[in-house]
């Protein structure tokens, strides 16, 4: 799994880490059941603090994309490939809406009214 962070990205580093892993899952680089490298290895490869990587991993766990198992490390969840693609599209929608001046509540109302 090859992850890269952009110095031009204005998002916090932990969000960039989560986004890079989310993208790797969505693009099939990491399949459900695959084990991720330890946070310390990821942090060295990305040039960020291990706590930054852990924060990104916890966010993905909370989204249901990763599973933390004692003694087995961090693995990609069984439904992660489908869910990851959808989560990424939702994030893009929120970002596009913000650029156009719409808040999350506005987008929710639009979605509720959609057929």
PDB file of N, CA and C in Angstrom:
ATOM      1  N   UNK A   1       0.859  -1.178   0.000  1.00  0.00           N
ATOM      2  CA  UNK A   1       0.000   0.000   0.000  1.00  0.00           C
ATOM      3  C   UNK A   1       0.898   1.232   0.000  1.00  0.00           C
ATOM      4  N   UNK A   2       0.745   2.042  -1.026  1.00  0.00           N
ATOM      5  CA  UNK A   2       1.542   3.250  -1.155  1.00  0.00           C
ATOM      6  C   UNK A   2       0.671   4.456  -0.828  1.00  0.00           C
ATOM      7  N   UNK A   3       1.010   5.134   0.251  1.00  0.00           N
ATOM      8  CA  UNK A   3       0.251   6.307   0.669  1.00  0.00           C
ATOM      9  C   UNK A   3       1.129   7.532   0.567  1.00  0.00           C
ATOM     10  N   UNK A   4       0.513   8.637   0.179  1.00  0.00           N
ATOM     11  CA  UNK A   4       1.230   9.907   0.108  1.00  0.00           C
ATOM     12  C   UNK A   4       0.347  11.007   0.658  1.00  0.00           C
ATOM     13  N   UNK A   5       0.984  11.956   1.319  1.00  0.00           N
ATOM     14  CA  UNK A   5       0.279  13.134   1.812  1.00  0.00           C
ATOM     15  C   UNK A   5       0.749  14.329   0.996  1.00  0.00           C
ATOM     16  N   UNK A   6      -0.136  15.284   0.814  1.00  0.00           N
ATOM     17  CA  UNK A   6       0.195  16.471   0.036  1.00  0.00           C
ATOM     18  C   UNK A   6       0.462  17.653   0.960  1.00  0.00           C
ATOM     19  N   UNK A   7       1.561  18.338   0.719  1.00  0.00           N
ATOM     20  CA  UNK A   7       1.865  19.535   1.505  1.00  0.00           C
ATOM     21  C   UNK A   7       0.955  20.694   1.107  1.00  0.00           C
ATOM     22  N   UNK A   8       0.308  20.576  -0.038  1.00  0.00           N
ATOM     23  CA  UNK A   8      -0.590  21.633  -0.511  1.00  0.00           C
ATOM     24  C   UNK A   8      -2.019  21.455  -0.006  1.00  0.00           C
ATOM     25  N   UNK A   9      -2.309  20.311   0.580  1.00  0.00           N
ATOM     26  CA  UNK A   9      -3.645  20.030   1.099  1.00  0.00           C
ATOM     27  C   UNK A   9      -3.844  20.798   2.402  1.00  0.00           C
ATOM     28  N   UNK A  10      -4.958  21.511   2.501  1.00  0.00           N
ATOM     29  CA  UNK A  10      -5.215  22.324   3.695  1.00  0.00           C
ATOM     30  C   UNK A  10      -5.859  21.529   4.835  1.00  0.00           C
ATOM     31  N   UNK A  11      -6.267  20.298   4.567  1.00  0.00           N
ATOM     32  CA  UNK A  11      -6.880  19.485   5.614  1.00  0.00           C
ATOM     33  C   UNK A  11      -5.851  19.096   6.661  1.00  0.00           C
ATOM     34  N   UNK A  12      -6.297  18.876   7.901  1.00  0.00           N
ATOM     35  CA  UNK A  12      -5.377  18.397   8.938  1.00  0.00           C
ATOM     36  C   UNK A  12      -4.737  17.072   8.512  1.00  0.00           C
ATOM     37  N   UNK A  13      -3.552  16.798   9.021  1.00  0.00           N
ATOM     38  CA  UNK A  13      -2.814  15.603   8.617  1.00  0.00           C
ATOM     39  C   UNK A  13      -3.569  14.305   8.890  1.00  0.00           C
ATOM     40  N   UNK A  14      -4.254  14.222  10.038  1.00  0.00           N
ATOM     41  CA  UNK A  14      -4.973  12.977  10.341  1.00  0.00           C
ATOM     42  C   UNK A  14      -6.087  12.722   9.332  1.00  0.00           C
ATOM     43  N   UNK A  15      -6.712  13.792   8.814  1.00  0.00           N
ATOM     44  CA  UNK A  15      -7.736  13.624   7.781  1.00  0.00           C
ATOM     45  C   UNK A  15      -7.112  13.200   6.463  1.00  0.00           C
ATOM     46  N   UNK A  16      -5.918  13.700   6.173  1.00  0.00           N
ATOM     47  CA  UNK A  16      -5.216  13.281   4.966  1.00  0.00           C
ATOM     48  C   UNK A  16      -4.840  11.806   5.045  1.00  0.00           C
ATOM     49  N   UNK A  17      -4.386  11.369   6.220  1.00  0.00           N
ATOM     50  CA  UNK A  17      -4.046   9.958   6.423  1.00  0.00           C
ATOM     51  C   UNK A  17      -5.287   9.099   6.199  1.00  0.00           C
ATOM     52  N   UNK A  18      -6.395   9.475   6.823  1.00  0.00           N
ATOM     53  CA  UNK A  18      -7.641   8.719   6.666  1.00  0.00           C
ATOM     54  C   UNK A  18      -8.079   8.715   5.203  1.00  0.00           C
ATOM     55  N   UNK A  19      -7.973   9.845   4.535  1.00  0.00           N
ATOM     56  CA  UNK A  19      -8.367   9.928   3.132  1.00  0.00           C
ATOM     57  C   UNK A  19      -7.513   9.049   2.238  1.00  0.00           C
ATOM     58  N   UNK A  20      -6.210   9.012   2.508  1.00  0.00           N
ATOM     59  CA  UNK A  20      -5.313   8.183   1.703  1.00  0.00           C
ATOM     60  C   UNK A  20      -5.640   6.700   1.878  1.00  0.00           C
ATOM     61  N   UNK A  21      -5.919   6.288   3.102  1.00  0.00           N
ATOM     62  CA  UNK A  21      -6.277   4.886   3.351  1.00  0.00           C
ATOM     63  C   UNK A  21      -7.648   4.589   2.758  1.00  0.00           C
ATOM     64  N   UNK A  22      -8.583   5.509   2.898  1.00  0.00           N
ATOM     65  CA  UNK A  22      -9.921   5.346   2.328  1.00  0.00           C
ATOM     66  C   UNK A  22      -9.825   5.154   0.812  1.00  0.00           C
ATOM     67  N   UNK A  23      -8.986   5.960   0.175  1.00  0.00           N
ATOM     68  CA  UNK A  23      -8.794   5.860  -1.269  1.00  0.00           C
ATOM     69  C   UNK A  23      -8.187   4.504  -1.646  1.00  0.00           C
ATOM     70  N   UNK A  24      -7.190   4.054  -0.869  1.00  0.00           N
ATOM     71  CA  UNK A  24      -6.558   2.758  -1.137  1.00  0.00           C
ATOM     72  C   UNK A  24      -7.580   1.622  -1.053  1.00  0.00           C
ATOM     73  N   UNK A  25      -8.495   1.725  -0.110  1.00  0.00           N
ATOM     74  CA  UNK A  25      -9.543   0.707   0.029  1.00  0.00           C
ATOM     75  C   UNK A  25     -10.499   0.788  -1.158  1.00  0.00           C
ATOM     76  N   UNK A  26     -10.927   1.999  -1.497  1.00  0.00           N
ATOM     77  CA  UNK A  26     -11.888   2.187  -2.592  1.00  0.00           C
ATOM     78  C   UNK A  26     -11.315   1.727  -3.927  1.00  0.00           C
ATOM     79  N   UNK A  27     -10.012   1.910  -4.125  1.00  0.00           N
ATOM     80  CA  UNK A  27      -9.378   1.541  -5.390  1.00  0.00           C
ATOM     81  C   UNK A  27      -8.913   0.090  -5.419  1.00  0.00           C
ATOM     82  N   UNK A  28      -9.162  -0.652  -4.341  1.00  0.00           N
ATOM     83  CA  UNK A  28      -8.847  -2.071  -4.319  1.00  0.00           C
ATOM     84  C   UNK A  28      -7.431  -2.418  -3.916  1.00  0.00           C
ATOM     85  N   UNK A  29      -6.633  -1.439  -3.487  1.00  0.00           N
ATOM     86  CA  UNK A  29      -5.281  -1.732  -3.025  1.00  0.00           C
ATOM     87  C   UNK A  29      -5.325  -2.539  -1.723  1.00  0.00           C
ATOM     88  N   UNK A  30      -6.349  -2.313  -0.939  1.00  0.00           N
ATOM     89  CA  UNK A  30      -6.556  -3.039   0.318  1.00  0.00           C
ATOM     90  C   UNK A  30      -7.934  -3.685   0.238  1.00  0.00           C
ATOM     91  N   UNK A  31      -7.972  -4.983   0.338  1.00  0.00           N
ATOM     92  CA  UNK A  31      -9.236  -5.718   0.260  1.00  0.00           C
ATOM     93  C   UNK A  31      -9.745  -6.014   1.668  1.00  0.00           C
ATOM     94  N   UNK A  32     -11.036  -6.280   1.786  1.00  0.00           N
ATOM     95  CA  UNK A  32     -11.572  -6.666   3.094  1.00  0.00           C
ATOM     96  C   UNK A  32     -10.780  -7.841   3.672  1.00  0.00           C
ATOM     97  N   UNK A  33     -10.413  -7.714   4.936  1.00  0.00           N
ATOM     98  CA  UNK A  33      -9.637  -8.740   5.619  1.00  0.00           C
ATOM     99  C   UNK A  33      -8.143  -8.478   5.603  1.00  0.00           C
ATOM    100  N   UNK A  34      -7.678  -7.595   4.705  1.00  0.00           N
ATOM    101  CA  UNK A  34      -6.247  -7.284   4.653  1.00  0.00           C
ATOM    102  C   UNK A  34      -5.814  -6.563   5.924  1.00  0.00           C
ATOM    103  N   UNK A  35      -4.609  -6.863   6.334  1.00  0.00           N
ATOM    104  CA  UNK A  35      -4.044  -6.225   7.523  1.00  0.00           C
ATOM    105  C   UNK A  35      -3.231  -5.010   7.099  1.00  0.00           C
ATOM    106  N   UNK A  36      -3.404  -3.891   7.794  1.00  0.00           N
ATOM    107  CA  UNK A  36      -2.634  -2.690   7.526  1.00  0.00           C
ATOM    108  C   UNK A  36      -1.309  -2.749   8.275  1.00  0.00           C
ATOM    109  N   UNK A  37      -0.305  -2.047   7.768  1.00  0.00           N
ATOM    110  CA  UNK A  37       0.962  -1.983   8.516  1.00  0.00           C
ATOM    111  C   UNK A  37       0.729  -1.303   9.861  1.00  0.00           C
ATOM    112  N   UNK A  38       1.584  -1.582  10.834  1.00  0.00           N
ATOM    113  CA  UNK A  38       1.443  -0.920  12.136  1.00  0.00           C
ATOM    114  C   UNK A  38       1.527   0.602  11.994  1.00  0.00           C
ATOM    115  N   UNK A  39       0.891   1.304  12.915  1.00  0.00           N
ATOM    116  CA  UNK A  39       0.851   2.769  12.874  1.00  0.00           C
ATOM    117  C   UNK A  39       2.248   3.360  12.880  1.00  0.00           C
ATOM    118  N   UNK A  40       3.158   2.750  13.596  1.00  0.00           N
ATOM    119  CA  UNK A  40       4.529   3.263  13.651  1.00  0.00           C
ATOM    120  C   UNK A  40       5.189   3.210  12.275  1.00  0.00           C
ATOM    121  N   UNK A  41       4.975   2.107  11.540  1.00  0.00           N
ATOM    122  CA  UNK A  41       5.533   1.992  10.189  1.00  0.00           C
ATOM    123  C   UNK A  41       4.897   3.018   9.248  1.00  0.00           C
ATOM    124  N   UNK A  42       3.567   3.160   9.344  1.00  0.00           N
ATOM    125  CA  UNK A  42       2.876   4.150   8.507  1.00  0.00           C
ATOM    126  C   UNK A  42       3.383   5.558   8.806  1.00  0.00           C
ATOM    127  N   UNK A  43       3.587   5.858  10.077  1.00  0.00           N
ATOM    128  CA  UNK A  43       4.030   7.198  10.441  1.00  0.00           C
ATOM    129  C   UNK A  43       5.431   7.483   9.888  1.00  0.00           C
ATOM    130  N   UNK A  44       6.306   6.497   9.917  1.00  0.00           N
ATOM    131  CA  UNK A  44       7.648   6.672   9.359  1.00  0.00           C
ATOM    132  C   UNK A  44       7.592   6.856   7.852  1.00  0.00           C
ATOM    133  N   UNK A  45       6.751   6.060   7.186  1.00  0.00           N
ATOM    134  CA  UNK A  45       6.641   6.152   5.730  1.00  0.00           C
ATOM    135  C   UNK A  45       6.050   7.489   5.291  1.00  0.00           C
ATOM    136  N   UNK A  46       5.118   8.024   6.083  1.00  0.00           N
ATOM    137  CA  UNK A  46       4.442   9.271   5.718  1.00  0.00           C
ATOM    138  C   UNK A  46       5.147  10.509   6.276  1.00  0.00           C
ATOM    139  N   UNK A  47       6.053  10.295   7.210  1.00  0.00           N
ATOM    140  CA  UNK A  47       6.766  11.423   7.812  1.00  0.00           C
ATOM    141  C   UNK A  47       5.918  12.236   8.767  1.00  0.00           C
ATOM    142  N   UNK A  48       5.006  11.551   9.471  1.00  0.00           N
ATOM    143  CA  UNK A  48       4.162  12.224  10.461  1.00  0.00           C
ATOM    144  C   UNK A  48       4.251  11.469  11.782  1.00  0.00           C
ATOM    145  N   UNK A  49       3.744  12.066  12.820  1.00  0.00           N
ATOM    146  CA  UNK A  49       3.743  11.478  14.152  1.00  0.00           C
ATOM    147  C   UNK A  49       2.822  10.253  14.177  1.00  0.00           C
ATOM    148  N   UNK A  50       3.196   9.254  14.962  1.00  0.00           N
ATOM    149  CA  UNK A  50       2.382   8.038  15.079  1.00  0.00           C
ATOM    150  C   UNK A  50       0.990   8.356  15.617  1.00  0.00           C
ATOM    151  N   UNK A  51       0.862   9.341  16.505  1.00  0.00           N
ATOM    152  CA  UNK A  51      -0.451   9.718  17.034  1.00  0.00           C
ATOM    153  C   UNK A  51      -1.351  10.285  15.931  1.00  0.00           C
ATOM    154  N   UNK A  52      -0.768  10.947  14.957  1.00  0.00           N
ATOM    155  CA  UNK A  52      -1.529  11.469  13.816  1.00  0.00           C
ATOM    156  C   UNK A  52      -2.108  10.313  13.015  1.00  0.00           C
ATOM    157  N   UNK A  53      -1.287   9.298  12.773  1.00  0.00           N
ATOM    158  CA  UNK A  53      -1.754   8.110  12.051  1.00  0.00           C
ATOM    159  C   UNK A  53      -2.849   7.406  12.847  1.00  0.00           C
ATOM    160  N   UNK A  54      -2.638   7.248  14.149  1.00  0.00           N
ATOM    161  CA  UNK A  54      -3.645   6.579  14.983  1.00  0.00           C
ATOM    162  C   UNK A  54      -4.971   7.329  14.967  1.00  0.00           C
ATOM    163  N   UNK A  55      -4.911   8.648  14.971  1.00  0.00           N
ATOM    164  CA  UNK A  55      -6.145   9.440  14.917  1.00  0.00           C
ATOM    165  C   UNK A  55      -6.888   9.195  13.599  1.00  0.00           C
ATOM    166  N   UNK A  56      -6.162   9.126  12.506  1.00  0.00           N
ATOM    167  CA  UNK A  56      -6.777   8.819  11.213  1.00  0.00           C
ATOM    168  C   UNK A  56      -7.358   7.418  11.191  1.00  0.00           C
ATOM    169  N   UNK A  57      -6.631   6.455  11.747  1.00  0.00           N
ATOM    170  CA  UNK A  57      -7.119   5.071  11.795  1.00  0.00           C
ATOM    171  C   UNK A  57      -8.378   4.955  12.646  1.00  0.00           C
ATOM    172  N   UNK A  58      -8.406   5.670  13.774  1.00  0.00           N
ATOM    173  CA  UNK A  58      -9.601   5.640  14.638  1.00  0.00           C
ATOM    174  C   UNK A  58     -10.813   6.225  13.909  1.00  0.00           C
ATOM    175  N   UNK A  59     -10.599   7.264  13.120  1.00  0.00           N
ATOM    176  CA  UNK A  59     -11.711   7.852  12.363  1.00  0.00           C
ATOM    177  C   UNK A  59     -12.273   6.827  11.376  1.00  0.00           C
ATOM    178  N   UNK A  60     -11.388   6.084  10.734  1.00  0.00           N
ATOM    179  CA  UNK A  60     -11.840   5.052   9.789  1.00  0.00           C
ATOM    180  C   UNK A  60     -12.520   3.893  10.509  1.00  0.00           C
ATOM    181  N   UNK A  61     -12.061   3.586  11.709  1.00  0.00           N
ATOM    182  CA  UNK A  61     -12.735   2.561  12.515  1.00  0.00           C
ATOM    183  C   UNK A  61     -14.148   3.021  12.850  1.00  0.00           C
ATOM    184  N   UNK A  62     -14.282   4.294  13.232  1.00  0.00           N
ATOM    185  CA  UNK A  62     -15.588   4.838  13.575  1.00  0.00           C
ATOM    186  C   UNK A  62     -16.535   4.867  12.378  1.00  0.00           C
ATOM    187  N   UNK A  63     -15.979   4.984  11.172  1.00  0.00           N
ATOM    188  CA  UNK A  63     -16.787   4.954   9.947  1.00  0.00           C
ATOM    189  C   UNK A  63     -17.162   3.527   9.553  1.00  0.00           C
ATOM    190  N   UNK A  64     -16.558   2.543  10.204  1.00  0.00           N
ATOM    191  CA  UNK A  64     -16.842   1.146   9.885  1.00  0.00           C
ATOM    192  C   UNK A  64     -15.954   0.574   8.801  1.00  0.00           C
ATOM    193  N   UNK A  65     -14.886   1.287   8.438  1.00  0.00           N
ATOM    194  CA  UNK A  65     -14.000   0.819   7.376  1.00  0.00           C
ATOM    195  C   UNK A  65     -12.879  -0.076   7.877  1.00  0.00           C
ATOM    196  N   UNK A  66     -12.481   0.113   9.132  1.00  0.00           N
ATOM    197  CA  UNK A  66     -11.400  -0.677   9.712  1.00  0.00           C
ATOM    198  C   UNK A  66     -11.863  -1.362  10.984  1.00  0.00           C
ATOM    199  N   UNK A  67     -11.200  -2.460  11.310  1.00  0.00           N
ATOM    200  CA  UNK A  67     -11.454  -3.173  12.556  1.00  0.00           C
ATOM    201  C   UNK A  67     -10.147  -3.272  13.323  1.00  0.00           C
ATOM    202  N   UNK A  68     -10.200  -2.967  14.606  1.00  0.00           N
ATOM    203  CA  UNK A  68      -9.023  -3.086  15.475  1.00  0.00           C
ATOM    204  C   UNK A  68      -9.188  -4.372  16.264  1.00  0.00           C
ATOM    205  N   UNK A  69      -8.202  -5.250  16.174  1.00  0.00           N
ATOM    206  CA  UNK A  69      -8.262  -6.512  16.909  1.00  0.00           C
ATOM    207  C   UNK A  69      -6.989  -6.699  17.712  1.00  0.00           C
ATOM    208  N   UNK A  70      -7.175  -6.906  18.972  1.00  0.00           N
ATOM    209  CA  UNK A  70      -6.020  -7.101  19.868  1.00  0.00           C
ATOM    210  C   UNK A  70      -5.214  -8.311  19.387  1.00  0.00           C
ATOM    211  N   UNK A  71      -3.929  -8.089  19.209  1.00  0.00           N
ATOM    212  CA  UNK A  71      -3.041  -9.170  18.787  1.00  0.00           C
ATOM    213  C   UNK A  71      -3.023  -9.412  17.288  1.00  0.00           C
ATOM    214  N   UNK A  72      -3.979  -8.844  16.553  1.00  0.00           N
ATOM    215  CA  UNK A  72      -4.038  -9.045  15.100  1.00  0.00           C
ATOM    216  C   UNK A  72      -3.870  -7.753  14.337  1.00  0.00           C
ATOM    217  N   UNK A  73      -3.828  -6.641  15.044  1.00  0.00           N
ATOM    218  CA  UNK A  73      -3.622  -5.352  14.380  1.00  0.00           C
ATOM    219  C   UNK A  73      -4.889  -4.774  13.788  1.00  0.00           C
ATOM    220  N   UNK A  74      -4.697  -3.945  12.790  1.00  0.00           N
ATOM    221  CA  UNK A  74      -5.794  -3.240  12.134  1.00  0.00           C
ATOM    222  C   UNK A  74      -6.063  -3.908  10.786  1.00  0.00           C
ATOM    223  N   UNK A  75      -7.312  -4.301  10.558  1.00  0.00           N
ATOM    224  CA  UNK A  75      -7.675  -4.935   9.294  1.00  0.00           C
ATOM    225  C   UNK A  75      -8.802  -4.156   8.630  1.00  0.00           C
ATOM    226  N   UNK A  76      -8.901  -4.330   7.325  1.00  0.00           N
ATOM    227  CA  UNK A  76      -9.962  -3.705   6.551  1.00  0.00           C
ATOM    228  C   UNK A  76     -11.252  -4.474   6.817  1.00  0.00           C
ATOM    229  N   UNK A  77     -12.320  -3.756   7.118  1.00  0.00           N
ATOM    230  CA  UNK A  77     -13.613  -4.382   7.442  1.00  0.00           C
ATOM    231  C   UNK A  77     -14.195  -5.078   6.210  1.00  0.00           C
ATOM    232  N   UNK A  78     -15.083  -6.000   6.462  1.00  0.00           N
ATOM    233  CA  UNK A  78     -15.676  -6.799   5.393  1.00  0.00           C
ATOM    234  C   UNK A  78     -16.447  -6.023   4.351  1.00  0.00           C
ATOM    235  N   UNK A  79     -17.099  -4.943   4.732  1.00  0.00           N
ATOM    236  CA  UNK A  79     -17.894  -4.161   3.780  1.00  0.00           C
ATOM    237  C   UNK A  79     -17.186  -2.865   3.392  1.00  0.00           C
ATOM    238  N   UNK A  80     -15.925  -2.776   3.703  1.00  0.00           N
ATOM    239  CA  UNK A  80     -15.206  -1.519   3.554  1.00  0.00           C
ATOM    240  C   UNK A  80     -15.113  -1.026   2.119  1.00  0.00           C
ATOM    241  N   UNK A  81     -14.962  -1.931   1.148  1.00  0.00           N
ATOM    242  CA  UNK A  81     -14.761  -1.472  -0.216  1.00  0.00           C
ATOM    243  C   UNK A  81     -15.959  -0.690  -0.738  1.00  0.00           C
ATOM    244  N   UNK A  82     -17.153  -1.174  -0.489  1.00  0.00           N
ATOM    245  CA  UNK A  82     -18.354  -0.453  -0.935  1.00  0.00           C
ATOM    246  C   UNK A  82     -18.575   0.807  -0.106  1.00  0.00           C
ATOM    247  N   UNK A  83     -18.446   0.682   1.190  1.00  0.00           N
ATOM    248  CA  UNK A  83     -18.689   1.810   2.086  1.00  0.00           C
ATOM    249  C   UNK A  83     -17.656   2.917   1.875  1.00  0.00           C
ATOM    250  N   UNK A  84     -16.416   2.542   1.636  1.00  0.00           N
ATOM    251  CA  UNK A  84     -15.354   3.520   1.445  1.00  0.00           C
ATOM    252  C   UNK A  84     -15.634   4.414   0.245  1.00  0.00           C
ATOM    253  N   UNK A  85     -16.062   3.827  -0.842  1.00  0.00           N
ATOM    254  CA  UNK A  85     -16.358   4.612  -2.040  1.00  0.00           C
ATOM    255  C   UNK A  85     -17.498   5.582  -1.768  1.00  0.00           C
ATOM    256  N   UNK A  86     -18.505   5.136  -1.052  1.00  0.00           N
ATOM    257  CA  UNK A  86     -19.635   5.999  -0.746  1.00  0.00           C
ATOM    258  C   UNK A  86     -19.233   7.127   0.200  1.00  0.00           C
ATOM    259  N   UNK A  87     -18.457   6.816   1.222  1.00  0.00           N
ATOM    260  CA  UNK A  87     -18.005   7.836   2.169  1.00  0.00           C
ATOM    261  C   UNK A  87     -17.185   8.903   1.442  1.00  0.00           C
ATOM    262  N   UNK A  88     -16.338   8.470   0.534  1.00  0.00           N
ATOM    263  CA  UNK A  88     -15.516   9.432  -0.225  1.00  0.00           C
ATOM    264  C   UNK A  88     -16.410  10.339  -1.076  1.00  0.00           C
ATOM    265  N   UNK A  89     -17.438   9.781  -1.691  1.00  0.00           N
ATOM    266  CA  UNK A  89     -18.357  10.597  -2.500  1.00  0.00           C
ATOM    267  C   UNK A  89     -19.123  11.589  -1.630  1.00  0.00           C
ATOM    268  N   UNK A  90     -19.511  11.172  -0.437  1.00  0.00           N
ATOM    269  CA  UNK A  90     -20.204  12.079   0.479  1.00  0.00           C
ATOM    270  C   UNK A  90     -19.286  13.223   0.888  1.00  0.00           C
ATOM    271  N   UNK A  91     -18.040  12.911   1.197  1.00  0.00           N
ATOM    272  CA  UNK A  91     -17.078  13.961   1.558  1.00  0.00           C
ATOM    273  C   UNK A  91     -16.897  14.955   0.416  1.00  0.00           C
ATOM    274  N   UNK A  92     -16.832  14.439  -0.810  1.00  0.00           N
ATOM    275  CA  UNK A  92     -16.707  15.320  -1.978  1.00  0.00           C
ATOM    276  C   UNK A  92     -17.941  16.198  -2.119  1.00  0.00           C
ATOM    277  N   UNK A  93     -19.133  15.629  -1.878  1.00  0.00           N
ATOM    278  CA  UNK A  93     -20.369  16.397  -1.957  1.00  0.00           C
ATOM    279  C   UNK A  93     -20.371  17.528  -0.930  1.00  0.00           C
ATOM    280  N   UNK A  94     -19.964  17.226   0.291  1.00  0.00           N
ATOM    281  CA  UNK A  94     -19.922  18.244   1.342  1.00  0.00           C
ATOM    282  C   UNK A  94     -18.922  19.338   0.972  1.00  0.00           C
ATOM    283  N   UNK A  95     -17.769  18.949   0.446  1.00  0.00           N
ATOM    284  CA  UNK A  95     -16.762  19.932   0.046  1.00  0.00           C
ATOM    285  C   UNK A  95     -17.275  20.790  -1.110  1.00  0.00           C
ATOM    286  N   UNK A  96     -17.913  20.175  -2.102  1.00  0.00           N
ATOM    287  CA  UNK A  96     -18.480  20.938  -3.226  1.00  0.00           C
ATOM    288  C   UNK A  96     -19.565  21.885  -2.743  1.00  0.00           C
ATOM    289  N   UNK A  97     -20.417  21.395  -1.841  1.00  0.00           N
ATOM    290  CA  UNK A  97     -21.472  22.244  -1.289  1.00  0.00           C
ATOM    291  C   UNK A  97     -20.896  23.439  -0.556  1.00  0.00           C
ATOM    292  N   UNK A  98     -19.847  23.221   0.216  1.00  0.00           N
ATOM    293  CA  UNK A  98     -19.216  24.315   0.962  1.00  0.00           C
ATOM    294  C   UNK A  98     -18.636  25.352   0.003  1.00  0.00           C
ATOM    295  N   UNK A  99     -18.036  24.895  -1.081  1.00  0.00           N
ATOM    296  CA  UNK A  99     -17.491  25.834  -2.068  1.00  0.00           C
ATOM    297  C   UNK A  99     -18.588  26.682  -2.705  1.00  0.00           C
ATOM    298  N   UNK A 100     -19.781  26.118  -2.798  1.00  0.00           N
ATOM    299  CA  UNK A 100     -20.909  26.837  -3.406  1.00  0.00           C
ATOM    300  C   UNK A 100     -21.757  27.573  -2.375  1.00  0.00           C
ATOM    301  N   UNK A 101     -21.356  27.508  -1.109  1.00  0.00           N
ATOM    302  CA  UNK A 101     -22.043  28.248  -0.064  1.00  0.00           C
ATOM    303  C   UNK A 101     -23.143  27.494   0.658  1.00  0.00           C
ATOM    304  N   UNK A 102     -23.223  26.187   0.466  1.00  0.00           N
ATOM    305  CA  UNK A 102     -24.234  25.379   1.143  1.00  0.00           C
ATOM    306  C   UNK A 102     -23.625  24.700   2.360  1.00  0.00           C
ATOM    307  N   UNK A 103     -24.361  24.690   3.450  1.00  0.00           N
ATOM    308  CA  UNK A 103     -23.928  23.988   4.650  1.00  0.00           C
ATOM    309  C   UNK A 103     -24.427  22.555   4.633  1.00  0.00           C
ATOM    310  N   UNK A 104     -24.022  21.792   5.630  1.00  0.00           N
ATOM    311  CA  UNK A 104     -24.439  20.393   5.711  1.00  0.00           C
ATOM    312  C   UNK A 104     -25.957  20.279   5.844  1.00  0.00           C
ATOM    313  N   UNK A 105     -26.565  21.192   6.611  1.00  0.00           N
ATOM    314  CA  UNK A 105     -28.027  21.154   6.781  1.00  0.00           C
ATOM    315  C   UNK A 105     -28.730  21.375   5.449  1.00  0.00           C
ATOM    316  N   UNK A 106     -28.187  22.271   4.621  1.00  0.00           N
ATOM    317  CA  UNK A 106     -28.769  22.507   3.289  1.00  0.00           C
ATOM    318  C   UNK A 106     -28.692  21.236   2.445  1.00  0.00           C
ATOM    319  N   UNK A 107     -27.551  20.573   2.482  1.00  0.00           N
ATOM    320  CA  UNK A 107     -27.386  19.342   1.711  1.00  0.00           C
ATOM    321  C   UNK A 107     -28.314  18.245   2.194  1.00  0.00           C
ATOM    322  N   UNK A 108     -28.501  18.152   3.498  1.00  0.00           N
ATOM    323  CA  UNK A 108     -29.405  17.148   4.048  1.00  0.00           C
ATOM    324  C   UNK A 108     -30.817  17.388   3.545  1.00  0.00           C
ATOM    325  N   UNK A 109     -31.243  18.644   3.534  1.00  0.00           N
ATOM    326  CA  UNK A 109     -32.589  18.968   3.020  1.00  0.00           C
ATOM    327  C   UNK A 109     -32.714  18.626   1.537  1.00  0.00           C
ATOM    328  N   UNK A 110     -31.654  18.879   0.769  1.00  0.00           N
ATOM    329  CA  UNK A 110     -31.677  18.511  -0.653  1.00  0.00           C
ATOM    330  C   UNK A 110     -31.801  17.011  -0.824  1.00  0.00           C
ATOM    331  N   UNK A 111     -31.066  16.253  -0.004  1.00  0.00           N
ATOM    332  CA  UNK A 111     -31.117  14.787  -0.097  1.00  0.00           C
ATOM    333  C   UNK A 111     -32.487  14.271   0.303  1.00  0.00           C
ATOM    334  N   UNK A 112     -33.072  14.844   1.348  1.00  0.00           N
ATOM    335  CA  UNK A 112     -34.404  14.435   1.781  1.00  0.00           C
ATOM    336  C   UNK A 112     -35.442  14.657   0.695  1.00  0.00           C
ATOM    337  N   UNK A 113     -35.260  15.719  -0.085  1.00  0.00           N
ATOM    338  CA  UNK A 113     -36.212  16.048  -1.146  1.00  0.00           C
ATOM    339  C   UNK A 113     -35.945  15.328  -2.454  1.00  0.00           C
ATOM    340  N   UNK A 114     -34.806  14.618  -2.546  1.00  0.00           N
ATOM    341  CA  UNK A 114     -34.466  13.917  -3.777  1.00  0.00           C
ATOM    342  C   UNK A 114     -35.346  12.693  -3.942  1.00  0.00           C
ATOM    343  N   UNK A 115     -35.657  12.349  -5.197  1.00  0.00           N
ATOM    344  CA  UNK A 115     -36.501  11.160  -5.428  1.00  0.00           C
ATOM    345  C   UNK A 115     -35.821   9.871  -5.075  1.00  0.00           C
TER     346      UNK A 115
END
